[in-house]
Short mmCIF file of C-alpha atoms in Angstrom, two decimals:
data_model
loop_
_atom_site.label_atom_id
_atom_site.label_comp_id
_atom_site.label_asym_id
_atom_site.label_seq_id
_atom_site.Cartn_x
_atom_site.Cartn_y
_atom_site.Cartn_z
CA UNK A 1 -116.80 91.38 29.05
CA UNK A 2 -114.32 89.12 30.76
CA UNK A 3 -114.31 85.42 31.32
CA UNK A 4 -113.58 83.86 34.66
CA UNK A 5 -110.72 81.42 34.81
CA UNK A 6 -111.85 77.84 35.22
CA UNK A 7 -110.12 75.88 37.98
CA UNK A 8 -107.96 73.05 36.67
CA UNK A 9 -107.37 69.79 38.41
CA UNK A 10 -103.78 69.05 39.28
CA UNK A 11 -102.33 65.65 40.01
CA UNK A 12 -101.58 64.63 43.60
CA UNK A 13 -97.86 64.71 42.74
CA UNK A 14 -97.99 68.34 41.60
CA UNK A 15 -100.28 69.39 44.46
CA UNK A 16 -97.80 67.98 46.98
CA UNK A 17 -94.86 70.08 45.73
CA UNK A 18 -93.56 72.89 47.95
CA UNK A 19 -91.17 75.80 47.49
CA UNK A 20 -87.59 74.94 48.65
CA UNK A 21 -88.23 71.20 48.20
CA UNK A 22 -85.16 69.27 46.98
CA UNK A 23 -85.47 67.54 43.60
CA UNK A 24 -83.22 65.63 41.22
CA UNK A 25 -83.28 65.58 37.42
CA UNK A 26 -81.08 64.63 34.48
CA UNK A 27 -80.00 67.16 31.87
CA UNK A 28 -77.33 66.60 29.17
CA UNK A 29 -76.49 63.22 30.73
CA UNK A 30 -75.68 64.87 34.09
CA UNK A 31 -77.59 64.16 37.29
CA UNK A 32 -78.45 67.50 38.90
CA UNK A 33 -80.00 68.35 42.26
CA UNK A 34 -81.67 71.63 43.11
CA UNK A 35 -84.46 73.28 45.05
CA UNK A 36 -87.86 74.32 43.76
CA UNK A 37 -87.95 78.09 43.33
CA UNK A 38 -91.42 78.42 41.78
CA UNK A 39 -94.21 75.96 40.91
CA UNK A 40 -95.95 76.34 37.57
CA UNK A 41 -98.81 74.43 35.98
CA UNK A 42 -96.68 72.00 33.93
CA UNK A 43 -93.21 72.55 35.38
CA UNK A 44 -91.11 73.99 38.18
CA UNK A 45 -88.37 76.58 38.18
CA UNK A 46 -85.39 75.07 39.97
CA UNK A 47 -82.42 76.79 41.56
CA UNK A 48 -79.19 74.85 40.99
CA UNK A 49 -75.58 75.50 41.92
CA UNK A 50 -73.35 77.57 39.66
CA UNK A 51 -71.14 74.51 39.13
CA UNK A 52 -74.11 72.41 37.99
CA UNK A 53 -75.23 75.23 35.68
CA UNK A 54 -71.81 75.12 34.00
CA UNK A 55 -71.93 71.29 33.77
CA UNK A 56 -75.27 71.30 31.96
CA UNK A 57 -74.33 74.38 29.90
CA UNK A 58 -77.01 76.86 31.00
CA UNK A 59 -76.32 80.58 31.53
CA UNK A 60 -78.14 80.91 34.87
CA UNK A 61 -78.55 79.00 38.11
CA UNK A 62 -82.33 78.90 37.47
CA UNK A 63 -83.75 76.35 35.04
CA UNK A 64 -87.17 74.99 34.11
CA UNK A 65 -87.95 71.30 34.63
CA UNK A 66 -91.17 69.58 33.61
CA UNK A 67 -93.11 67.79 36.34
CA UNK A 68 -92.56 64.62 34.28
CA UNK A 69 -88.77 64.89 34.45
CA UNK A 70 -87.80 65.09 38.11
CA UNK A 71 -87.97 63.12 41.33
CA UNK A 72 -88.19 64.38 44.90
CA UNK A 73 -85.05 63.78 46.95
#
């Protein structure tokens, strides 16, 4: 027996997001800009520059940002 997934409502802000859209967020007191790589239910995966990755001390140029913590550029 399997259960069907129930559709969840998403906010207008989240529904309007698109892949490759430019966003801005703050991490470790640094303002960072990147492009949306993948859209998830509560967050986005963002591609940032290698230089920005070093500034915010992350090992990859992909990082996760909550929908609450970014603005569209």
